[in-house]
Amino acid sequence: MKNLYKPNKVKIVKTEKLSNNVKLFRLKKEKGEFLKNEDGLVFVPGQFVLISLFGYGEAPFGIASSPYETSYVDLIIRRAGVLTEALHQLKKNDELFLRGPYGNGFPLDFIEGKDMVMVTGGCGIPPIASLIEYIIINRDKFNRAYLVYGARTPTDLLMKNKLEEWEKNIKIVLTVDKPDKEWKGCVGMVSGCIDAIKIDAINAVAIMCGPGPMMDALEKILRPLGISDRRIFVNMERKMQCGIGKCQHCVTGDKYVCMDGPVFNFDEIDKSWD
Ligand SMILES: Cc1cc2nc3c(=O)[nH]c(=O)nc-3n(C[C@H](O)[C@H](O)[C@H](O)COP(=O)(O)OP(=O)(O)OC[C@H]3O[C@@H](n4cnc5c(N)ncnc54)[C@H](O)[C@@H]3O)c2cc1C
Ligand code: FES
């Protein structure tokens, strides 16, 4: 029988400091490539992997790279505690362990043909990044696509080089709480941001990612835009252990975040996620 807990050894082929406490890690399999599923994807954007390092434990991370990329996966990891602190000390050619991908991912069929508003903040960007890579490759299947991305300060905005690249295909609205002198984007989640978003609310879908900005984004951006709850999807972060529906660590209401999520329809979740 296949051992669902058995991880793959992966090698770090690149690290990049994205902010004071966030790093990108590019990981390659020790042997072979990452395998595509029947849809030609390596994973569904929104799915996560479990990363472990001997002596430091294991934790879930969303995948930030393109779901069509077979030779590597990119993870964007914020220093939060024991494991992530140890991961931040690793360098190119160091090895760690990966299992997955797990979870459901974003409902790609449902969002096709619709206008889309993706809202995220801080370190919630990884799963949105892979979704944007998917949208860009399948651009003709989607209508207008917006990314509203907020951070505390301009230096906390991650993936700045990617933002420039994505802007050729989707509209990006950046907002920070504390601007510096050069800042030209929005400040806070103010109505000025949503004036830039032109969608057909009846045929639009919203995707929210990252616990911090969720309620704020919902009330100040998605409700005024008129997107109904059943067209809003959230990517939830809960503490996890097994990642495969066995340990009950991730249960919220009657759902397992690792198996039924991490992407949920806003209608179906217990709203006390913060
Ligand atoms: C589906 C999913 C996807 C995720 N994707 C990413 C990602 O792409 N990038 C990223 O940086 N982080 C991501 N996280 C959060 C990441 O898993 C935690 O930061 C990590 O578990 C911390 O491990 P640690 O051993 O370093 O911290 P610990 O020493 O275990 O804890 C340090 C602090 O972080 C808190 N913490 C631990 N786990 C979580 C969690 N799941 N959510 C919120 N707080 C937590 C603890 O309560 C404690 O206060 C994701 C979590 C989930 C469930
Ligand atoms: S993480 Fe173990 S049941 Fe979800």
CSV table of N, CA, C and O in Angstrom, one decimal, residues 129-238:
chain,number,residue,atom,x,y,z
A,129,ALA,N,-0.4,33.8,-6.6
A,129,ALA,CA,0.6,33.9,-7.7
A,129,ALA,C,0.5,32.7,-8.7
A,129,ALA,O,0.6,32.9,-9.9
A,130,SER,N,0.3,31.5,-8.1
A,130,SER,CA,0.1,30.4,-9.1
A,130,SER,C,-1.2,30.5,-9.9
A,130,SER,O,-1.2,30.1,-11.0
A,131,LEU,N,-2.2,31.0,-9.2
A,131,LEU,CA,-3.5,31.2,-10.0
A,131,LEU,C,-3.3,32.2,-11.1
A,131,LEU,O,-3.7,32.0,-12.3
A,132,ILE,N,-2.5,33.3,-10.8
A,132,ILE,CA,-2.3,34.3,-11.9
A,132,ILE,C,-1.4,33.7,-13.0
A,132,ILE,O,-1.7,33.9,-14.2
A,133,GLU,N,-0.5,32.8,-12.7
A,133,GLU,CA,0.3,32.2,-13.8
A,133,GLU,C,-0.6,31.3,-14.6
A,133,GLU,O,-0.5,31.2,-15.8
A,134,TYR,N,-1.6,30.7,-14.0
A,134,TYR,CA,-2.6,29.8,-14.7
A,134,TYR,C,-3.4,30.7,-15.6
A,134,TYR,O,-3.7,30.4,-16.8
A,135,ILE,N,-3.9,31.8,-15.1
A,135,ILE,CA,-4.8,32.7,-15.8
A,135,ILE,C,-4.0,33.2,-17.1
A,135,ILE,O,-4.6,33.3,-18.2
A,136,ILE,N,-2.7,33.6,-16.9
A,136,ILE,CA,-2.0,34.2,-18.0
A,136,ILE,C,-1.8,33.1,-19.1
A,136,ILE,O,-2.0,33.5,-20.3
A,137,ILE,N,-1.6,31.9,-18.8
A,137,ILE,CA,-1.5,30.9,-19.8
A,137,ILE,C,-2.8,30.6,-20.5
A,137,ILE,O,-2.9,30.3,-21.7
A,138,ASN,N,-3.9,30.7,-19.7
A,138,ASN,CA,-5.2,30.5,-20.3
A,138,ASN,C,-6.0,31.8,-20.4
A,138,ASN,O,-7.2,31.8,-20.1
A,139,ARG,N,-5.4,32.9,-20.8
A,139,ARG,CA,-6.0,34.2,-20.7
A,139,ARG,C,-7.3,34.3,-21.4
A,139,ARG,O,-8.2,35.0,-21.0
A,140,ASP,N,-7.5,33.6,-22.6
A,140,ASP,CA,-8.7,33.7,-23.3
A,140,ASP,C,-9.9,33.0,-22.6
A,140,ASP,O,-11.1,33.3,-23.0
A,141,LYS,N,-9.7,32.2,-21.6
A,141,LYS,CA,-10.8,31.6,-20.8
A,141,LYS,C,-11.4,32.5,-19.8
A,141,LYS,O,-12.3,32.2,-19.1
A,142,PHE,N,-10.7,33.6,-19.5
A,142,PHE,CA,-11.1,34.5,-18.4
A,142,PHE,C,-11.5,35.9,-18.9
A,142,PHE,O,-10.9,36.3,-19.9
A,143,ASN,N,-12.4,36.6,-18.2
A,143,ASN,CA,-12.7,37.9,-18.6
A,143,ASN,C,-11.7,38.9,-17.9
A,143,ASN,O,-10.6,38.5,-17.7
A,144,ARG,N,-12.2,40.0,-17.3
A,144,ARG,CA,-11.4,40.9,-16.7
A,144,ARG,C,-10.8,40.3,-15.4
A,144,ARG,O,-11.6,39.7,-14.6
A,145,ALA,N,-9.6,40.5,-15.1
A,145,ALA,CA,-9.0,40.0,-13.9
A,145,ALA,C,-8.2,41.1,-13.1
A,145,ALA,O,-7.4,41.8,-13.7
A,146,TYR,N,-8.5,41.2,-11.8
A,146,TYR,CA,-7.9,42.2,-11.0
A,146,TYR,C,-7.2,41.5,-9.8
A,146,TYR,O,-7.7,40.6,-9.2
A,147,LEU,N,-6.1,42.1,-9.4
A,147,LEU,CA,-5.4,41.7,-8.2
A,147,LEU,C,-5.4,42.9,-7.3
A,147,LEU,O,-4.8,43.9,-7.7
A,148,VAL,N,-6.0,42.8,-6.1
A,148,VAL,CA,-5.9,43.9,-5.1
A,148,VAL,C,-4.9,43.3,-4.0
A,148,VAL,O,-5.2,42.3,-3.4
A,149,TYR,N,-3.7,43.9,-3.9
A,149,TYR,CA,-2.7,43.4,-3.0
A,149,TYR,C,-2.3,44.4,-2.0
A,149,TYR,O,-1.8,45.5,-2.4
A,150,GLY,N,-2.4,44.1,-0.8
A,150,GLY,CA,-2.1,45.1,0.3
A,150,GLY,C,-1.0,44.6,1.1
A,150,GLY,O,-0.8,43.4,1.3
A,151,ALA,N,-0.3,45.6,1.7
A,151,ALA,CA,0.8,45.3,2.6
A,151,ALA,C,0.9,46.4,3.6
A,151,ALA,O,0.4,47.5,3.4
A,152,ARG,N,1.7,46.2,4.7
A,152,ARG,CA,1.9,47.2,5.7
A,152,ARG,C,2.6,48.4,5.1
A,152,ARG,O,2.2,49.6,5.2
A,153,THR,N,3.7,48.2,4.5
A,153,THR,CA,4.6,49.2,3.9
A,153,THR,C,5.0,48.8,2.4
A,153,THR,O,4.9,47.6,2.1
A,154,PRO,N,5.4,49.7,1.6
A,154,PRO,CA,5.9,49.3,0.2
A,154,PRO,C,6.9,48.2,0.3
A,154,PRO,O,6.9,47.3,-0.6
A,155,THR,N,7.8,48.2,1.3
A,155,THR,CA,8.9,47.2,1.3
A,155,THR,C,8.3,45.8,1.6
A,155,THR,O,9.0,44.8,1.4
A,156,ASP,N,7.1,45.8,2.2
A,156,ASP,CA,6.5,44.5,2.6
A,156,ASP,C,5.8,43.8,1.4
A,156,ASP,O,5.3,42.7,1.5
A,157,LEU,N,5.7,44.6,0.3
A,157,LEU,CA,5.0,44.0,-0.9
A,157,LEU,C,6.0,42.9,-1.5
A,157,LEU,O,7.1,43.3,-1.8
A,158,LEU,N,5.5,41.7,-1.7
A,158,LEU,CA,6.4,40.7,-2.2
A,158,LEU,C,6.3,40.5,-3.7
A,158,LEU,O,5.3,41.0,-4.3
A,159,MET,N,7.2,39.8,-4.3
A,159,MET,CA,7.2,39.5,-5.7
A,159,MET,C,7.1,40.7,-6.6
A,159,MET,O,6.3,40.6,-7.6
A,160,LYS,N,7.9,41.7,-6.3
A,160,LYS,CA,7.7,43.0,-7.1
A,160,LYS,C,8.0,42.8,-8.6
A,160,LYS,O,7.4,43.3,-9.5
A,161,ASN,N,9.1,41.9,-8.9
A,161,ASN,CA,9.4,41.7,-10.3
A,161,ASN,C,8.2,41.0,-11.1
A,161,ASN,O,8.0,41.3,-12.2
A,162,LYS,N,7.6,40.1,-10.3
A,162,LYS,CA,6.4,39.4,-10.9
A,162,LYS,C,5.2,40.3,-11.1
A,162,LYS,O,4.5,40.2,-12.1
A,163,LEU,N,5.0,41.2,-10.2
A,163,LEU,CA,3.9,42.2,-10.3
A,163,LEU,C,4.0,42.9,-11.7
A,163,LEU,O,3.0,43.1,-12.4
A,164,GLU,N,5.2,43.3,-12.0
A,164,GLU,CA,5.4,44.1,-13.3
A,164,GLU,C,5.1,43.2,-14.5
A,164,GLU,O,4.5,43.6,-15.4
A,165,GLU,N,5.5,41.9,-14.4
A,165,GLU,CA,5.2,41.0,-15.5
A,165,GLU,C,3.7,40.7,-15.6
A,165,GLU,O,3.1,40.7,-16.7
A,166,TRP,N,3.1,40.5,-14.4
A,166,TRP,CA,1.6,40.2,-14.5
A,166,TRP,C,0.8,41.3,-15.0
A,166,TRP,O,-0.3,41.1,-15.6
A,167,GLU,N,1.3,42.5,-14.8
A,167,GLU,CA,0.5,43.7,-15.1
A,167,GLU,C,0.2,43.8,-16.6
A,167,GLU,O,-0.7,44.5,-17.1
A,168,LYS,N,1.0,43.0,-17.4
A,168,LYS,CA,0.7,43.0,-18.9
A,168,LYS,C,-0.6,42.3,-19.2
A,168,LYS,O,-1.2,42.4,-20.2
A,169,ASN,N,-1.0,41.4,-18.2
A,169,ASN,CA,-2.2,40.6,-18.5
A,169,ASN,C,-3.4,40.8,-17.5
A,169,ASN,O,-4.5,40.5,-17.9
A,170,ILE,N,-3.1,41.3,-16.4
A,170,ILE,CA,-4.2,41.6,-15.4
A,170,ILE,C,-4.0,43.0,-14.8
A,170,ILE,O,-2.9,43.5,-14.9
A,171,LYS,N,-5.1,43.5,-14.2
A,171,LYS,CA,-5.0,44.8,-13.6
A,171,LYS,C,-4.6,44.6,-12.2
A,171,LYS,O,-5.2,43.8,-11.5
A,172,ILE,N,-3.6,45.5,-11.7
A,172,ILE,CA,-3.2,45.3,-10.3
A,172,ILE,C,-3.4,46.6,-9.5
A,172,ILE,O,-3.1,47.7,-10.0
A,173,VAL,N,-4.0,46.4,-8.4
A,173,VAL,CA,-4.2,47.6,-7.5
A,173,VAL,C,-3.4,47.3,-6.2
A,173,VAL,O,-3.7,46.3,-5.5
A,174,LEU,N,-2.4,48.1,-6.0
A,174,LEU,CA,-1.6,48.0,-4.8
A,174,LEU,C,-2.0,49.0,-3.7
A,174,LEU,O,-2.3,50.1,-4.0
A,175,THR,N,-2.0,48.5,-2.5
A,175,THR,CA,-2.3,49.4,-1.4
A,175,THR,C,-1.5,49.1,-0.2
A,175,THR,O,-1.2,47.9,0.1
A,176,VAL,N,-1.0,50.2,0.5
A,176,VAL,CA,-0.2,50.0,1.7
A,176,VAL,C,-0.8,50.8,2.9
A,176,VAL,O,-1.5,51.8,2.6
A,177,ASP,N,-0.5,50.3,4.1
A,177,ASP,CA,-1.0,51.1,5.3
A,177,ASP,C,-0.2,52.3,5.5
A,177,ASP,O,-0.7,53.4,5.9
A,178,LYS,N,1.2,52.1,5.4
A,178,LYS,CA,2.1,53.2,5.7
A,178,LYS,C,2.9,53.5,4.4
A,178,LYS,O,3.9,52.8,4.2
A,179,PRO,N,2.5,54.5,3.6
A,179,PRO,CA,3.3,54.8,2.4
A,179,PRO,C,4.6,55.5,2.7
A,179,PRO,O,4.8,56.1,3.8
A,180,ASP,N,5.6,55.3,1.7
A,180,ASP,CA,6.8,56.2,1.8
A,180,ASP,C,6.6,57.3,0.8
A,180,ASP,O,5.6,57.5,0.2
A,181,LYS,N,7.7,58.1,0.7
A,181,LYS,CA,7.6,59.3,-0.1
A,181,LYS,C,7.3,59.0,-1.6
A,181,LYS,O,6.7,59.8,-2.3
A,182,GLU,N,7.9,57.9,-2.1
A,182,GLU,CA,7.7,57.5,-3.5
A,182,GLU,C,6.4,56.8,-3.8
A,182,GLU,O,6.1,56.6,-5.0
A,183,TRP,N,5.7,56.4,-2.8
A,183,TRP,CA,4.5,55.6,-3.1
A,183,TRP,C,3.4,56.3,-3.9
A,183,TRP,O,3.0,57.4,-3.6
A,184,LYS,N,2.9,55.6,-5.0
A,184,LYS,CA,1.9,56.2,-5.8
A,184,LYS,C,0.6,55.4,-5.8
A,184,LYS,O,-0.4,55.8,-6.5
A,185,GLY,N,0.6,54.3,-5.1
A,185,GLY,CA,-0.6,53.5,-5.1
A,185,GLY,C,-1.6,54.0,-4.1
A,185,GLY,O,-1.6,55.1,-3.6
A,186,CYS,N,-2.6,53.1,-3.7
A,186,CYS,CA,-3.6,53.4,-2.7
A,186,CYS,C,-3.0,53.3,-1.3
A,186,CYS,O,-2.0,52.7,-1.0
A,187,VAL,N,-3.7,53.9,-0.3
A,187,VAL,CA,-3.3,53.9,1.1
A,187,VAL,C,-4.5,53.3,1.8
A,187,VAL,O,-5.6,53.9,1.8
A,188,GLY,N,-4.3,52.2,2.6
A,188,GLY,CA,-5.4,51.5,3.3
A,188,GLY,C,-6.4,50.9,2.3
A,188,GLY,O,-6.2,51.0,1.1
A,189,MET,N,-7.4,50.3,2.8
A,189,MET,CA,-8.4,49.7,2.0
A,189,MET,C,-9.5,50.7,1.7
A,189,MET,O,-10.6,50.6,2.1
A,190,VAL,N,-9.1,51.8,1.1
A,190,VAL,CA,-10.1,52.9,0.9
A,190,VAL,C,-10.9,52.8,-0.4
A,190,VAL,O,-10.5,52.0,-1.3
A,191,SER,N,-11.9,53.6,-0.5
A,191,SER,CA,-12.8,53.4,-1.7
A,191,SER,C,-12.0,53.8,-3.0
A,191,SER,O,-12.4,53.3,-4.1
A,192,GLY,N,-11.0,54.6,-2.9
A,192,GLY,CA,-10.1,54.9,-4.0
A,192,GLY,C,-9.7,53.7,-4.8
A,192,GLY,O,-9.5,53.7,-6.0
A,193,CYS,N,-9.4,52.6,-4.0
A,193,CYS,CA,-9.0,51.4,-4.7
A,193,CYS,C,-10.1,50.7,-5.5
A,193,CYS,O,-9.8,50.3,-6.6
A,194,ILE,N,-11.3,50.7,-5.0
A,194,ILE,CA,-12.3,50.0,-5.7
A,194,ILE,C,-12.8,50.8,-6.9
A,194,ILE,O,-13.4,50.2,-7.9
A,195,ASP,N,-12.6,52.1,-6.9
A,195,ASP,CA,-13.0,52.9,-8.1
A,195,ASP,C,-12.3,52.4,-9.4
A,195,ASP,O,-12.7,52.5,-10.5
A,196,ALA,N,-11.1,51.8,-9.2
A,196,ALA,CA,-10.3,51.3,-10.3
A,196,ALA,C,-10.8,49.9,-10.8
A,196,ALA,O,-10.3,49.5,-11.8
A,197,ILE,N,-11.7,49.3,-10.1
A,197,ILE,CA,-12.2,48.0,-10.5
A,197,ILE,C,-13.5,48.0,-11.2
A,197,ILE,O,-14.5,48.5,-10.7
A,198,LYS,N,-13.5,47.7,-12.5
A,198,LYS,CA,-14.7,47.7,-13.3
A,198,LYS,C,-15.1,46.3,-13.6
A,198,LYS,O,-14.4,45.6,-14.4
A,199,ILE,N,-16.1,45.8,-13.0
A,199,ILE,CA,-16.6,44.4,-13.2
A,199,ILE,C,-18.1,44.3,-13.4
A,199,ILE,O,-18.8,45.2,-13.1
A,200,ASP,N,-18.5,43.2,-14.0
A,200,ASP,CA,-19.9,42.9,-14.1
A,200,ASP,C,-20.2,42.0,-12.8
A,200,ASP,O,-19.9,40.8,-12.8
A,201,ALA,N,-20.7,42.6,-11.7
A,201,ALA,CA,-20.9,41.9,-10.5
A,201,ALA,C,-21.7,40.6,-10.6
A,201,ALA,O,-21.4,39.6,-9.9
A,202,ILE,N,-22.7,40.6,-11.5
A,202,ILE,CA,-23.5,39.4,-11.6
A,202,ILE,C,-22.7,38.2,-12.1
A,202,ILE,O,-22.9,37.1,-11.8
A,203,ASN,N,-21.6,38.5,-12.9
A,203,ASN,CA,-20.8,37.5,-13.5
A,203,ASN,C,-19.4,37.5,-13.0
A,203,ASN,O,-18.4,37.3,-13.8
A,204,ALA,N,-19.2,37.9,-11.7
A,204,ALA,CA,-17.9,38.0,-11.2
A,204,ALA,C,-17.6,37.0,-10.1
A,204,ALA,O,-18.6,36.6,-9.4
A,205,VAL,N,-16.4,36.7,-9.9
A,205,VAL,CA,-16.0,35.8,-8.8
A,205,VAL,C,-14.9,36.5,-8.0
A,205,VAL,O,-14.1,37.3,-8.6
A,206,ALA,N,-14.9,36.3,-6.7
A,206,ALA,CA,-13.8,36.9,-5.8
A,206,ALA,C,-13.1,35.8,-5.1
A,206,ALA,O,-13.6,34.8,-4.7
A,207,ILE,N,-11.8,36.0,-5.0
A,207,ILE,CA,-10.9,35.1,-4.3
A,207,ILE,C,-10.1,35.8,-3.3
A,207,ILE,O,-9.5,36.8,-3.6
A,208,MET,N,-10.2,35.4,-2.0
A,208,MET,CA,-9.5,36.1,-0.9
A,208,MET,C,-8.5,35.1,-0.3
A,208,MET,O,-8.8,33.9,-0.1
A,209,CYS,N,-7.4,35.7,0.0
A,209,CYS,CA,-6.3,34.8,0.5
A,209,CYS,C,-5.5,35.5,1.6
A,209,CYS,O,-5.0,36.6,1.4
A,210,GLY,N,-5.3,34.8,2.8
A,210,GLY,CA,-4.5,35.4,3.9
A,210,GLY,C,-5.5,35.9,4.9
A,210,GLY,O,-6.4,36.7,4.6
A,211,PRO,N,-5.3,35.5,6.2
A,211,PRO,CA,-6.3,35.7,7.2
A,211,PRO,C,-6.5,37.2,7.5
A,211,PRO,O,-7.6,37.7,7.7
A,212,GLY,N,-5.4,38.0,7.6
A,212,GLY,CA,-5.4,39.4,8.1
A,212,GLY,C,-6.4,40.2,7.3
A,212,GLY,O,-7.4,40.8,7.9
A,213,PRO,N,-6.3,40.4,6.0
A,213,PRO,CA,-7.1,41.3,5.3
A,213,PRO,C,-8.5,40.8,5.0
A,213,PRO,O,-9.3,41.6,4.3
A,214,MET,N,-8.9,39.6,5.4
A,214,MET,CA,-10.1,39.1,4.8
A,214,MET,C,-11.4,39.9,5.2
A,214,MET,O,-12.1,40.2,4.3
A,215,MET,N,-11.6,40.1,6.5
A,215,MET,CA,-12.9,40.8,6.8
A,215,MET,C,-12.9,42.2,6.3
A,215,MET,O,-13.9,42.7,5.7
A,216,ASP,N,-11.7,42.9,6.4
A,216,ASP,CA,-11.6,44.2,5.8
A,216,ASP,C,-11.9,44.3,4.3
A,216,ASP,O,-12.6,45.1,3.8
A,217,ALA,N,-11.3,43.3,3.6
A,217,ALA,CA,-11.4,43.2,2.2
A,217,ALA,C,-12.9,43.0,1.8
A,217,ALA,O,-13.4,43.5,0.9
A,218,LEU,N,-13.5,42.1,2.6
A,218,LEU,CA,-14.9,41.7,2.3
A,218,LEU,C,-15.8,43.0,2.4
A,218,LEU,O,-16.5,43.2,1.5
A,219,GLU,N,-15.6,43.7,3.5
A,219,GLU,CA,-16.5,44.8,3.8
A,219,GLU,C,-16.2,46.0,2.9
A,219,GLU,O,-17.1,46.7,2.4
A,220,LYS,N,-14.9,46.2,2.6
A,220,LYS,CA,-14.6,47.5,2.0
A,220,LYS,C,-14.4,47.3,0.5
A,220,LYS,O,-14.4,48.3,-0.3
A,221,ILE,N,-14.2,46.1,0.0
A,221,ILE,CA,-14.0,45.9,-1.4
A,221,ILE,C,-15.1,45.1,-2.1
A,221,ILE,O,-15.7,45.5,-3.0
A,222,LEU,N,-15.3,43.9,-1.5
A,222,LEU,CA,-16.1,42.9,-2.2
A,222,LEU,C,-17.6,43.3,-2.1
A,222,LEU,O,-18.4,43.2,-3.0
A,223,ARG,N,-18.0,43.7,-0.9
A,223,ARG,CA,-19.5,44.1,-0.7
A,223,ARG,C,-19.8,45.3,-1.6
A,223,ARG,O,-20.8,45.3,-2.3
A,224,PRO,N,-19.0,46.4,-1.5
A,224,PRO,CA,-19.3,47.5,-2.4
A,224,PRO,C,-19.3,47.2,-3.9
A,224,PRO,O,-20.1,47.8,-4.6
A,225,LEU,N,-18.5,46.2,-4.3
A,225,LEU,CA,-18.5,45.8,-5.7
A,225,LEU,C,-19.7,45.0,-6.0
A,225,LEU,O,-20.1,44.8,-7.2
A,226,GLY,N,-20.4,44.5,-5.0
A,226,GLY,CA,-21.7,43.8,-5.3
A,226,GLY,C,-21.5,42.3,-5.6
A,226,GLY,O,-22.4,41.7,-6.2
A,227,ILE,N,-20.4,41.7,-5.2
A,227,ILE,CA,-20.2,40.3,-5.5
A,227,ILE,C,-20.8,39.4,-4.4
A,227,ILE,O,-20.6,39.7,-3.2
A,228,SER,N,-21.7,38.5,-4.7
A,228,SER,CA,-22.5,37.8,-3.7
A,228,SER,C,-21.6,36.7,-3.0
A,228,SER,O,-20.6,36.3,-3.6
A,229,ASP,N,-22.0,36.4,-1.8
A,229,ASP,CA,-21.2,35.5,-1.0
A,229,ASP,C,-20.9,34.1,-1.7
A,229,ASP,O,-19.9,33.5,-1.5
A,230,ARG,N,-21.9,33.7,-2.5
A,230,ARG,CA,-21.7,32.3,-3.1
A,230,ARG,C,-20.7,32.4,-4.2
A,230,ARG,O,-20.3,31.4,-4.8
A,231,ARG,N,-20.3,33.6,-4.6
A,231,ARG,CA,-19.2,33.8,-5.6
A,231,ARG,C,-17.9,34.2,-5.0
A,231,ARG,O,-17.0,34.6,-5.7
A,232,ILE,N,-17.8,34.1,-3.7
A,232,ILE,CA,-16.6,34.5,-3.0
A,232,ILE,C,-15.9,33.2,-2.5
A,232,ILE,O,-16.6,32.4,-1.8
A,233,PHE,N,-14.6,33.0,-2.8
A,233,PHE,CA,-13.9,31.9,-2.3
A,233,PHE,C,-12.7,32.4,-1.4
A,233,PHE,O,-12.1,33.4,-1.7
A,234,VAL,N,-12.6,31.6,-0.3
A,234,VAL,CA,-11.5,32.0,0.6
A,234,VAL,C,-10.5,30.9,0.7
A,234,VAL,O,-10.9,29.7,0.7
A,235,ASN,N,-9.2,31.2,0.8
A,235,ASN,CA,-8.2,30.2,1.1
A,235,ASN,C,-7.8,30.3,2.5
A,235,ASN,O,-7.3,31.3,3.0
A,236,MET,N,-8.2,29.3,3.3
A,236,MET,CA,-8.1,29.4,4.8
A,236,MET,C,-6.8,28.7,5.2
A,236,MET,O,-6.3,27.7,4.7
A,237,GLU,N,-6.2,29.4,6.3
A,237,GLU,CA,-5.0,28.8,6.9
A,237,GLU,C,-5.4,28.3,8.3
A,237,GLU,O,-5.9,29.1,9.1
A,238,ARG,N,-5.2,27.0,8.5
A,238,ARG,CA,-5.4,26.4,9.8
A,238,ARG,C,-4.2,25.6,10.2
A,238,ARG,O,-3.5,25.1,9.3
